[in-house]
Amino acid sequence: MPGTPPTRFVYLGPEGTFAEQALRTVPAAEHGDRTPARSVGEALDAVRAGEADAALVPLENSIGGAVGVTLDELAEGDPLVITREVVLPVEFVLAGRSGVTPGAVRSVAAHPQASTQCRGWLRDHLPDATVVDVLSNGAAAAGAASGEYDAAVCAPIGATRHRLTVFADKIADHPDAVTRFALVSRPGPPPPSTGDDLTSLAVYIAHDRVGALLSVLMELAVRGVNLTRIESRPTGEALGRYVFFLDCTGHVADVRLGEALRGLRRVCADVRFLGSYPRHRWSTAAGDRPTPAPAGLSDADWADAAAWLARLRAGELS
Amino acid sequence: MPGTPPTRFVYLGPEGTFAEQALRTVPAAEHGDRTPARSVGEALDAVRAGEADAALVPLENSIGGAVGVTLDELAEGDPLVITREVVLPVEFVLAGRSGVTPGAVRSVAAHPQASTQCRGWLRDHLPDATVVDVLSNGAAAAGAASGEYDAAVCAPIGATRHRLTVFADKIADHPDAVTRFALVSRPGPPPPSTGDDLTSLAVYIAHDRVGALLSVLMELAVRGVNLTRIESRPTGEALGRYVFFLDCTGHVADVRLGEALRGLRRVCADVRFLGSYPRHRWSTAAGDRPTPAPAGLSDADWADAAAWLARLRAGELS
Amino acid sequence: MPGTPPTRFVYLGPEGTFAEQALRTVPAAEHGDRTPARSVGEALDAVRAGEADAALVPLENSIGGAVGVTLDELAEGDPLVITREVVLPVEFVLAGRSGVTPGAVRSVAAHPQASTQCRGWLRDHLPDATVVDVLSNGAAAAGAASGEYDAAVCAPIGATRHRLTVFADKIADHPDAVTRFALVSRPGPPPPSTGDDLTSLAVYIAHDRVGALLSVLMELAVRGVNLTRIESRPTGEALGRYVFFLDCTGHVADVRLGEALRGLRRVCADVRFLGSYPRHRWSTAAGDRPTPAPAGLSDADWADAAAWLARLRAGELS
Amino acid sequence: MPGTPPTRFVYLGPEGTFAEQALRTVPAAEHGDRTPARSVGEALDAVRAGEADAALVPLENSIGGAVGVTLDELAEGDPLVITREVVLPVEFVLAGRSGVTPGAVRSVAAHPQASTQCRGWLRDHLPDATVVDVLSNGAAAAGAASGEYDAAVCAPIGATRHRLTVFADKIADHPDAVTRFALVSRPGPPPPSTGDDLTSLAVYIAHDRVGALLSVLMELAVRGVNLTRIESRPTGEALGRYVFFLDCTGHVADVRLGEALRGLRRVCADVRFLGSYPRHRWSTAAGDRPTPAPAGLSDADWADAAAWLARLRAGELS
């Protein structure tokens, strides 16, 4: 029921990965059910089927980029909406069973993306160890716990779950790496506008021509709507046919974003609304702060223009 | 009173010029008072002062271009609005007193713009006559009637009023020349939208930069609003400071033009609304016909987009 | 012959008007022949026919706007180019024969545009005098000199030529009013680029649609070329068919303007080049100063980009 | 040495994957050395170090989208250029050891992306089999060959290499799925322009604002350059900082693309050229055919405009 806080949560598993860690930052989830899913698709389908109220899935990583499967799953099937974003620092640790001494590590289990992000550290500190690819950060921790490997590159929560000893923490080469997750629900009234929101869209353009994408950007620009992200994904029909995933500043309830959305609806082959939600304040970097609206694009300017038009239509010009 | 048809009309005099002829095509004027004014400013001030209900003044000529004084007078002072446009073929005649034989014409009175438009004809048919500049078409006819000149280049109505004999008609070099007049009133509810209307605006931009004018055109383009005319006029402050007079397709009551107007209000230093009125069907040339709205810009597209946005805001996505 | 300074000058007459005054600010003209012409067309045709080397004609007035006849004459017939602009303060004087006392002035001759510009002064100082329209500022002075009228509103040079006494000077309501004149010659290599030049163009667009004008402005904007002026003029074919007169910052020899011109050539139905010439520094107002090129649009940026492209094409990427 | 055909090739291994199959479509590779690399980074580094002349790596898949690691590796480190694209149909087969009967298959090894692409087929034909994730298509085939799994979802070449029996071919749900590979070399003169080429770029914009991306698209649009692909990738600095990978129609040696590249160089924070190469004709779909240049954007239009500008600069206007 719209408005009822979700109590049954599903997340991209297995247990002990960053997704579980992210979900635990959501207050309602701390006291609700938390069930791991084997894939993003399974997590989202559980929400679609009503077996869960909300799913926590990864959207993008500051090193690895978009999580394509999440975007694809959101763009297809029954509509779902993002109601919250969670941005989590990606802190990798090197961990192993108690009894293993760090100096004796010869084999390290790691998900390929994790070993990529820790490449410099591994080369400097474990130049002679063999890094073995495994299928998830959770599987790496499990492999170290079972003794199959001497150590694992994994999330702190993975070390905790599998009772591993942390040999070194913050071993990623980019100390500021983060992963952005989305909490996804069945459609319902969006959370209220906070004045610093994002709106996610999947936009299909009729032709893969620069002119068509230019039209999309013009619809946003004339309403002073900024893009914080644009991703293209193939539509699966043919190479060269794309769907664009846009994150825009503003909320569907805002006048200016509403007008921009109507514009996109008209000029695009299709637009799927993926939710309006408060922006996560993940950084104090200047570029991430909401910037004051440029001249003519503040809420007051929109109200003034609407009032002026109403006067024109009533014939009141003086 | 808004809605009351005007009965007291003023027009750019003197009597016997094209403006009077244009006014007589307005049904209500045929039975109302029709008073000539000595200048465009005097005509418009009579309306502003309530001494007349409507003024008929020239806006532009297909040969001579914009009538700057009319634009300036509309852009300054108390607001006035155009409620109707009248497009009149400019048919010049050569006329003189009865008794004068065309072959004996040695002096021809003409307003400079009139003699310019008939230059080819005068050179071919009256190569030896002296063309004398006078201050209006009406003054030319009066001068021929008084015997000061042998003949006049004037409007048909001028020949009639001054009881002149028409020696030759349709003597303009461009047979299709027309003048466009505006019927101007005090502000009130605009005439109803007909589906083929024009809206006139005076737009001030903050800087004389290409970027500022580009912004104005983008506001129109993204709403599918066409320009049928753009004129720049100096603002009187300094060279390089302009006001732009725009004629746009659409009516202030139309959704799409309303949105474009609100956009202009926001991005421009100032916008003065100069009226919405039915388009005069002056020509059957293809380019002058209303063209079907491009994809995404029909009224149905606007209604569909608005309904879609309402559904999004209500959380109804399926 | 290109490169030979002009010695035979023609200007829009009669003698004693602002055009003559403007011509005398051109050094070469001070020692050359200076012949008045009866019209702008006659002046330009004298240059086309080789009877004069250069013509001085009015382009626009800060109060009255563009001088349409000049624009039309430049856009049609054999090509001519502007080689210099002259901007002259428009200082009107009230002058009369010696012996007339200002307090006794009952009739004032004035060109309609002149009386418009001095309307406030005349109303305040000569409320009871009759203002009589005449056909030029020179004709006003001549009428006062002959005694037909008690006084004239005219240019200072007109008072001097007709030996009139100046009763009052600087009587225009806008003290900063200026007229901009062009010195026009037969085509030849343009004067050298000075770093602060203007280029004038007549641009025909295929359709009178906002999209076509938008394309023109985009060609300029992406090359950082500013518009200092845009005028539309009817083409004489039909209402709604226009030629646009543009004044752009830059010189035809400049890389960036050259690229923009090539772009206009491609997207416009026709482009007529009307000359590149040094910008007249008529004002110290901030907006009239050449502004520093925005990021990416300086000459150094263009040179850097060209060198980079040359390296790419040679396969030198390191 | 530029111009010398490559003879030593490296490709994304292991043997028996689509990358090897793609490499064998390159004529020179058929007779040269072909060495598998363990990762895209290793393959590209071998070229950078001079140990190989060219590397064949995947760029994007019509189902899975961009191969992020390839884009990232091309954007960083010593410059490399794409000299050829290869587009390969992605045909998955189900294969197993001889002796295994298809009806007895209980476990299937598959790379997660492969099982995703064959999900429908697997559900319909092997509803009771367990699908086990492995790290590559080659590893799946190897696992079936070793008897660890009953069958594998793999590439045809993988079945051949591991002497597996093909139980079913073309089992992908999207029969038209393709993967696009790039042949990458050290910088050198690009292959000659063919009239139907693509140019790949990595473009960094100063701010993640819609206005900045709009500027990039405008630089392309005014030169009639189409985008066939746009991908954003995080720069690794922070979320919200992206590099855009663009594939544009045209060749670096083409006049129009050269001008667009110079424009991008000026307006972007940085542009990395990733090569110009002939377009692979992978499809007969209408949208993939080179479309005739729009009005004003053909090579002839560019030549005409350049010649016109040269005449203007020489003062030859007639």
CSV table of N, CA and C in Angstrom, one decimal, chain D residues 45-157:
chain,number,residue,atom,x,y,z
D,45,ASP,N,48.6,-3.9,-23.0
D,45,ASP,CA,50.0,-3.6,-22.5
D,45,ASP,C,51.0,-4.3,-23.4
D,46,ALA,N,50.7,-5.5,-23.9
D,46,ALA,CA,51.6,-6.2,-24.8
D,46,ALA,C,51.9,-5.3,-26.1
D,47,VAL,N,50.8,-4.6,-26.5
D,47,VAL,CA,51.0,-3.8,-27.7
D,47,VAL,C,51.8,-2.5,-27.3
D,48,ARG,N,51.5,-2.0,-26.2
D,48,ARG,CA,52.2,-0.8,-25.7
D,48,ARG,C,53.7,-1.1,-25.6
D,49,ALA,N,54.0,-2.3,-25.1
D,49,ALA,CA,55.4,-2.6,-24.8
D,49,ALA,C,56.1,-3.1,-26.1
D,50,GLY,N,55.4,-3.2,-27.2
D,50,GLY,CA,56.0,-3.6,-28.5
D,50,GLY,C,56.2,-5.1,-28.6
D,51,GLU,N,55.6,-5.8,-27.7
D,51,GLU,CA,55.7,-7.3,-27.7
D,51,GLU,C,54.7,-7.9,-28.7
D,52,ALA,N,53.7,-7.0,-29.1
D,52,ALA,CA,52.7,-7.5,-30.1
D,52,ALA,C,52.5,-6.2,-31.0
D,53,ASP,N,52.0,-6.5,-32.2
D,53,ASP,CA,51.7,-5.4,-33.1
D,53,ASP,C,50.3,-4.9,-33.0
D,54,ALA,N,49.4,-5.8,-32.6
D,54,ALA,CA,48.0,-5.4,-32.5
D,54,ALA,C,47.3,-6.4,-31.5
D,55,ALA,N,46.3,-5.8,-30.9
D,55,ALA,CA,45.5,-6.6,-29.9
D,55,ALA,C,44.0,-6.6,-30.4
D,56,LEU,N,43.4,-7.7,-30.2
D,56,LEU,CA,41.9,-7.8,-30.5
D,56,LEU,C,41.2,-7.9,-29.2
D,57,VAL,N,40.4,-6.9,-28.9
D,57,VAL,CA,39.7,-6.9,-27.6
D,57,VAL,C,38.2,-6.5,-27.8
D,58,PRO,N,37.3,-6.9,-26.9
D,58,PRO,CA,35.9,-6.6,-27.1
D,58,PRO,C,35.6,-5.2,-26.7
D,59,LEU,N,34.7,-4.5,-27.5
D,59,LEU,CA,34.3,-3.2,-27.2
D,59,LEU,C,32.9,-3.1,-26.6
D,60,GLU,N,32.0,-3.8,-27.2
D,60,GLU,CA,30.6,-3.8,-26.7
D,60,GLU,C,29.9,-5.0,-27.3
D,61,ASN,N,28.8,-5.3,-26.6
D,61,ASN,CA,28.0,-6.4,-27.0
D,61,ASN,C,26.6,-5.9,-27.1
D,62,SER,N,25.8,-6.4,-28.1
D,62,SER,CA,24.5,-5.9,-28.3
D,62,SER,C,23.5,-6.2,-27.2
D,63,ILE,N,23.9,-7.2,-26.4
D,63,ILE,CA,23.0,-7.5,-25.2
D,63,ILE,C,23.6,-6.9,-23.9
D,64,GLY,N,24.9,-7.1,-23.7
D,64,GLY,CA,25.5,-6.7,-22.4
D,64,GLY,C,26.0,-5.3,-22.4
D,65,GLY,N,26.1,-4.6,-23.5
D,65,GLY,CA,26.6,-3.3,-23.5
D,65,GLY,C,28.1,-3.1,-23.6
D,66,ALA,N,28.6,-2.0,-23.3
D,66,ALA,CA,30.0,-1.7,-23.4
D,66,ALA,C,30.8,-2.6,-22.5
D,67,VAL,N,32.0,-2.9,-23.0
D,67,VAL,CA,33.0,-3.6,-22.1
D,67,VAL,C,33.8,-2.5,-21.4
D,68,GLY,N,33.4,-2.2,-20.2
D,68,GLY,CA,34.0,-1.1,-19.5
D,68,GLY,C,35.5,-1.1,-19.4
D,69,VAL,N,36.1,-2.3,-19.2
D,69,VAL,CA,37.5,-2.4,-18.9
D,69,VAL,C,38.3,-2.0,-20.2
D,70,THR,N,37.7,-2.4,-21.4
D,70,THR,CA,38.4,-2.0,-22.6
D,70,THR,C,38.4,-0.5,-22.8
D,71,LEU,N,37.3,0.1,-22.5
D,71,LEU,CA,37.2,1.6,-22.6
D,71,LEU,C,38.2,2.3,-21.7
D,72,ASP,N,38.2,1.8,-20.4
D,72,ASP,CA,39.1,2.4,-19.4
D,72,ASP,C,40.5,2.2,-19.8
D,73,GLU,N,40.9,1.0,-20.3
D,73,GLU,CA,42.3,0.8,-20.7
D,73,GLU,C,42.7,1.7,-21.9
D,74,LEU,N,41.8,1.9,-22.8
D,74,LEU,CA,42.1,2.8,-24.0
D,74,LEU,C,42.2,4.2,-23.5
D,75,ALA,N,41.5,4.6,-22.5
D,75,ALA,CA,41.5,6.0,-22.1
D,75,ALA,C,42.7,6.4,-21.3
D,76,GLU,N,43.3,5.4,-20.7
D,76,GLU,CA,44.4,5.7,-19.8
D,76,GLU,C,45.7,5.1,-20.4
D,77,GLY,N,46.9,5.5,-19.8
D,77,GLY,CA,48.1,4.9,-20.3
D,77,GLY,C,48.6,5.5,-21.6
D,78,ASP,N,49.6,4.9,-22.2
D,78,ASP,CA,50.1,5.4,-23.4
D,78,ASP,C,49.0,5.3,-24.5
D,79,PRO,N,48.9,6.2,-25.4
D,79,PRO,CA,47.9,6.2,-26.4
D,79,PRO,C,48.0,5.0,-27.3
D,80,LEU,N,46.8,4.5,-27.7
D,80,LEU,CA,46.6,3.4,-28.6
D,80,LEU,C,45.5,3.8,-29.6
D,81,VAL,N,45.5,3.2,-30.7
D,81,VAL,CA,44.4,3.6,-31.7
D,81,VAL,C,43.8,2.3,-32.3
D,82,ILE,N,42.5,2.4,-32.5
D,82,ILE,CA,41.7,1.4,-33.1
D,82,ILE,C,42.0,1.5,-34.6
D,83,THR,N,42.3,0.4,-35.3
D,83,THR,CA,42.5,0.5,-36.7
D,83,THR,C,41.5,-0.3,-37.5
D,84,ARG,N,40.7,-1.1,-36.8
D,84,ARG,CA,39.7,-1.9,-37.5
D,84,ARG,C,38.7,-2.4,-36.5
D,85,GLU,N,37.4,-2.5,-36.9
D,85,GLU,CA,36.4,-3.1,-36.0
D,85,GLU,C,36.0,-4.4,-36.6
D,86,VAL,N,35.7,-5.3,-35.7
D,86,VAL,CA,35.2,-6.6,-36.2
D,86,VAL,C,33.9,-6.9,-35.4
D,87,VAL,N,32.8,-7.1,-36.1
D,87,VAL,CA,31.5,-7.4,-35.5
D,87,VAL,C,31.2,-8.9,-35.8
D,88,LEU,N,31.0,-9.6,-34.7
D,88,LEU,CA,30.8,-11.0,-34.8
D,88,LEU,C,29.5,-11.4,-34.2
D,89,PRO,N,28.7,-12.2,-34.9
D,89,PRO,CA,27.5,-12.8,-34.3
D,89,PRO,C,27.8,-13.6,-33.1
D,90,VAL,N,27.0,-13.4,-32.1
D,90,VAL,CA,27.3,-14.2,-30.9
D,90,VAL,C,26.4,-15.4,-30.9
D,91,GLU,N,27.0,-16.5,-31.3
D,91,GLU,CA,26.2,-17.8,-31.4
D,91,GLU,C,26.7,-18.7,-30.3
D,92,PHE,N,25.8,-18.9,-29.4
D,92,PHE,CA,26.1,-19.9,-28.3
D,92,PHE,C,25.6,-21.3,-28.7
D,93,VAL,N,26.4,-22.2,-28.2
D,93,VAL,CA,26.0,-23.6,-28.4
D,93,VAL,C,26.0,-24.3,-27.0
D,94,LEU,N,25.2,-25.4,-27.0
D,94,LEU,CA,25.2,-26.2,-25.8
D,94,LEU,C,26.1,-27.4,-26.2
D,95,ALA,N,27.1,-27.7,-25.5
D,95,ALA,CA,28.0,-28.8,-25.9
D,95,ALA,C,28.5,-29.6,-24.7
D,96,GLY,N,28.9,-30.9,-25.0
D,96,GLY,CA,29.4,-31.8,-23.9
D,96,GLY,C,30.3,-32.8,-24.5
D,97,ARG,N,30.8,-33.6,-23.6
D,97,ARG,CA,31.7,-34.7,-24.1
D,97,ARG,C,30.9,-35.7,-24.9
D,98,SER,N,31.6,-36.3,-25.8
D,98,SER,CA,30.9,-37.4,-26.5
D,98,SER,C,30.6,-38.5,-25.5
D,99,GLY,N,29.5,-39.1,-25.6
D,99,GLY,CA,29.1,-40.1,-24.6
D,99,GLY,C,28.0,-39.6,-23.7
D,100,VAL,N,28.0,-38.3,-23.4
D,100,VAL,CA,26.9,-37.7,-22.7
D,100,VAL,C,25.7,-37.5,-23.6
D,101,THR,N,24.6,-37.9,-23.1
D,101,THR,CA,23.4,-37.7,-23.9
D,101,THR,C,22.7,-36.4,-23.4
D,102,PRO,N,22.2,-35.6,-24.4
D,102,PRO,CA,21.6,-34.4,-24.0
D,102,PRO,C,20.5,-34.5,-22.9
D,103,GLY,N,19.8,-35.5,-23.0
D,103,GLY,CA,18.7,-35.7,-22.0
D,103,GLY,C,19.2,-36.0,-20.6
D,104,ALA,N,20.5,-36.3,-20.5
D,104,ALA,CA,21.0,-36.6,-19.2
D,104,ALA,C,21.8,-35.5,-18.5
D,105,VAL,N,21.7,-34.3,-19.2
D,105,VAL,CA,22.4,-33.2,-18.6
D,105,VAL,C,21.8,-32.7,-17.3
D,106,ARG,N,22.6,-32.7,-16.3
D,106,ARG,CA,22.1,-32.2,-15.0
D,106,ARG,C,22.8,-30.9,-14.5
D,107,SER,N,24.0,-30.7,-15.0
D,107,SER,CA,24.8,-29.5,-14.7
D,107,SER,C,25.4,-28.9,-15.9
D,108,VAL,N,25.2,-27.5,-16.0
D,108,VAL,CA,25.7,-26.8,-17.1
D,108,VAL,C,26.6,-25.6,-16.7
D,109,ALA,N,27.8,-25.6,-17.2
D,109,ALA,CA,28.7,-24.5,-16.9
D,109,ALA,C,28.5,-23.4,-17.9
D,110,ALA,N,28.5,-22.2,-17.3
D,110,ALA,CA,28.3,-21.0,-18.2
D,110,ALA,C,28.8,-19.7,-17.6
D,111,HIS,N,29.4,-18.9,-18.4
D,111,HIS,CA,29.7,-17.6,-17.9
D,111,HIS,C,28.4,-16.8,-17.7
D,112,PRO,N,28.3,-16.0,-16.6
D,112,PRO,CA,27.0,-15.4,-16.3
D,112,PRO,C,26.4,-14.7,-17.4
D,113,GLN,N,27.2,-14.0,-18.2
D,113,GLN,CA,26.6,-13.2,-19.3
D,113,GLN,C,26.0,-14.2,-20.4
D,114,ALA,N,26.7,-15.3,-20.6
D,114,ALA,CA,26.2,-16.3,-21.5
D,114,ALA,C,24.9,-16.9,-21.0
D,115,SER,N,24.8,-17.3,-19.8
D,115,SER,CA,23.6,-17.9,-19.3
D,115,SER,C,22.4,-16.9,-19.3
D,116,THR,N,22.8,-15.7,-19.1
D,116,THR,CA,21.8,-14.6,-19.2
D,116,THR,C,21.2,-14.6,-20.6
D,117,GLN,N,22.1,-14.6,-21.6
D,117,GLN,CA,21.6,-14.5,-23.0
D,117,GLN,C,20.9,-15.8,-23.5
D,118,CYS,N,21.0,-16.9,-22.8
D,118,CYS,CA,20.4,-18.1,-23.2
D,118,CYS,C,19.3,-18.5,-22.2
D,119,ARG,N,18.9,-17.6,-21.3
D,119,ARG,CA,18.0,-18.0,-20.2
D,119,ARG,C,16.7,-18.7,-20.7
D,120,GLY,N,16.1,-18.1,-21.7
D,120,GLY,CA,14.9,-18.7,-22.2
D,120,GLY,C,15.1,-20.1,-22.7
D,121,TRP,N,16.1,-20.3,-23.5
D,121,TRP,CA,16.4,-21.6,-24.1
D,121,TRP,C,16.6,-22.6,-22.9
D,122,LEU,N,17.4,-22.2,-22.0
D,122,LEU,CA,17.7,-23.2,-20.9
D,122,LEU,C,16.5,-23.5,-20.1
D,123,ARG,N,15.6,-22.5,-19.8
D,123,ARG,CA,14.4,-22.8,-19.1
D,123,ARG,C,13.5,-23.7,-19.8
D,124,ASP,N,13.4,-23.6,-21.2
D,124,ASP,CA,12.5,-24.4,-21.9
D,124,ASP,C,13.1,-25.8,-22.1
D,125,HIS,N,14.4,-26.0,-22.3
D,125,HIS,CA,15.0,-27.3,-22.7
D,125,HIS,C,15.6,-28.0,-21.6
D,126,LEU,N,16.1,-27.3,-20.6
D,126,LEU,CA,16.8,-28.0,-19.5
D,126,LEU,C,16.3,-27.4,-18.2
D,127,PRO,N,14.9,-27.6,-18.0
D,127,PRO,CA,14.4,-26.9,-16.8
D,127,PRO,C,14.9,-27.5,-15.5
D,128,ASP,N,15.4,-28.6,-15.5
D,128,ASP,CA,15.9,-29.2,-14.2
D,128,ASP,C,17.4,-29.2,-14.0
D,129,ALA,N,18.1,-28.7,-15.0
D,129,ALA,CA,19.5,-28.7,-14.9
D,129,ALA,C,20.0,-27.5,-14.0
D,130,THR,N,21.1,-27.7,-13.3
D,130,THR,CA,21.7,-26.6,-12.5
D,130,THR,C,22.7,-25.9,-13.4
D,131,VAL,N,22.5,-24.5,-13.4
D,131,VAL,CA,23.5,-23.7,-14.2
D,131,VAL,C,24.5,-23.2,-13.2
D,132,VAL,N,25.8,-23.5,-13.5
D,132,VAL,CA,26.9,-23.1,-12.6
D,132,VAL,C,27.7,-22.0,-13.2
D,133,ASP,N,27.9,-20.9,-12.5
D,133,ASP,CA,28.6,-19.8,-13.0
D,133,ASP,C,30.1,-20.1,-13.1
D,134,VAL,N,30.7,-19.8,-14.2
D,134,VAL,CA,32.2,-19.9,-14.4
D,134,VAL,C,32.7,-18.6,-14.9
D,135,LEU,N,34.0,-18.5,-15.0
D,135,LEU,CA,34.6,-17.2,-15.3
D,135,LEU,C,34.8,-16.8,-16.7
D,136,SER,N,34.6,-17.7,-17.7
D,136,SER,CA,34.7,-17.3,-19.1
D,136,SER,C,34.0,-18.4,-19.9
D,137,ASN,N,33.7,-18.1,-21.1
D,137,ASN,CA,33.1,-19.1,-22.0
D,137,ASN,C,34.1,-20.2,-22.3
D,138,GLY,N,35.4,-19.9,-22.3
D,138,GLY,CA,36.4,-20.9,-22.5
D,138,GLY,C,36.5,-21.8,-21.3
D,139,ALA,N,36.3,-21.3,-20.1
D,139,ALA,CA,36.4,-22.1,-18.9
D,139,ALA,C,35.2,-23.0,-18.8
D,140,ALA,N,34.0,-22.6,-19.4
D,140,ALA,CA,32.8,-23.4,-19.4
D,140,ALA,C,33.1,-24.7,-20.3
D,141,ALA,N,33.7,-24.4,-21.5
D,141,ALA,CA,34.0,-25.5,-22.4
D,141,ALA,C,35.0,-26.5,-21.7
D,142,ALA,N,36.0,-25.9,-21.1
D,142,ALA,CA,37.0,-26.7,-20.4
D,142,ALA,C,36.4,-27.6,-19.3
D,143,GLY,N,35.5,-27.0,-18.6
D,143,GLY,CA,34.8,-27.7,-17.5
D,143,GLY,C,34.0,-28.9,-18.0
D,144,ALA,N,33.4,-28.7,-19.1
D,144,ALA,CA,32.6,-29.8,-19.7
D,144,ALA,C,33.5,-30.9,-20.2
D,145,ALA,N,34.7,-30.4,-20.8
D,145,ALA,CA,35.6,-31.4,-21.4
D,145,ALA,C,36.2,-32.3,-20.2
D,146,SER,N,36.5,-31.6,-19.1
D,146,SER,CA,37.1,-32.4,-18.0
D,146,SER,C,36.1,-33.2,-17.2
D,147,GLY,N,34.8,-33.1,-17.5
D,147,GLY,CA,33.8,-33.9,-16.9
D,147,GLY,C,33.3,-33.3,-15.6
D,148,GLU,N,33.9,-32.1,-15.2
D,148,GLU,CA,33.4,-31.4,-14.0
D,148,GLU,C,31.9,-31.1,-14.1
D,149,TYR,N,31.5,-30.7,-15.3
D,149,TYR,CA,30.1,-30.5,-15.6
D,149,TYR,C,29.6,-31.3,-16.8
D,150,ASP,N,28.3,-31.6,-16.9
D,150,ASP,CA,27.8,-32.4,-17.9
D,150,ASP,C,27.8,-31.7,-19.3
D,151,ALA,N,27.7,-30.3,-19.2
D,151,ALA,CA,27.6,-29.6,-20.5
D,151,ALA,C,28.1,-28.2,-20.3
D,152,ALA,N,28.3,-27.5,-21.4
D,152,ALA,CA,28.7,-26.1,-21.3
D,152,ALA,C,27.9,-25.2,-22.3
D,153,VAL,N,27.6,-24.0,-21.9
D,153,VAL,CA,27.2,-23.0,-22.9
D,153,VAL,C,28.5,-22.3,-23.3
D,154,CYS,N,28.8,-22.4,-24.6
D,154,CYS,CA,30.1,-21.8,-25.0
D,154,CYS,C,30.0,-21.4,-26.5
D,155,ALA,N,31.1,-20.8,-27.0
D,155,ALA,CA,31.2,-20.4,-28.4
D,155,ALA,C,31.4,-21.6,-29.2
D,156,PRO,N,31.0,-21.6,-30.5
D,156,PRO,CA,31.3,-22.8,-31.4
D,156,PRO,C,32.8,-23.1,-31.4
D,157,ILE,N,33.7,-22.1,-31.4
D,157,ILE,CA,35.1,-22.4,-31.4
D,157,ILE,C,35.6,-23.0,-30.1
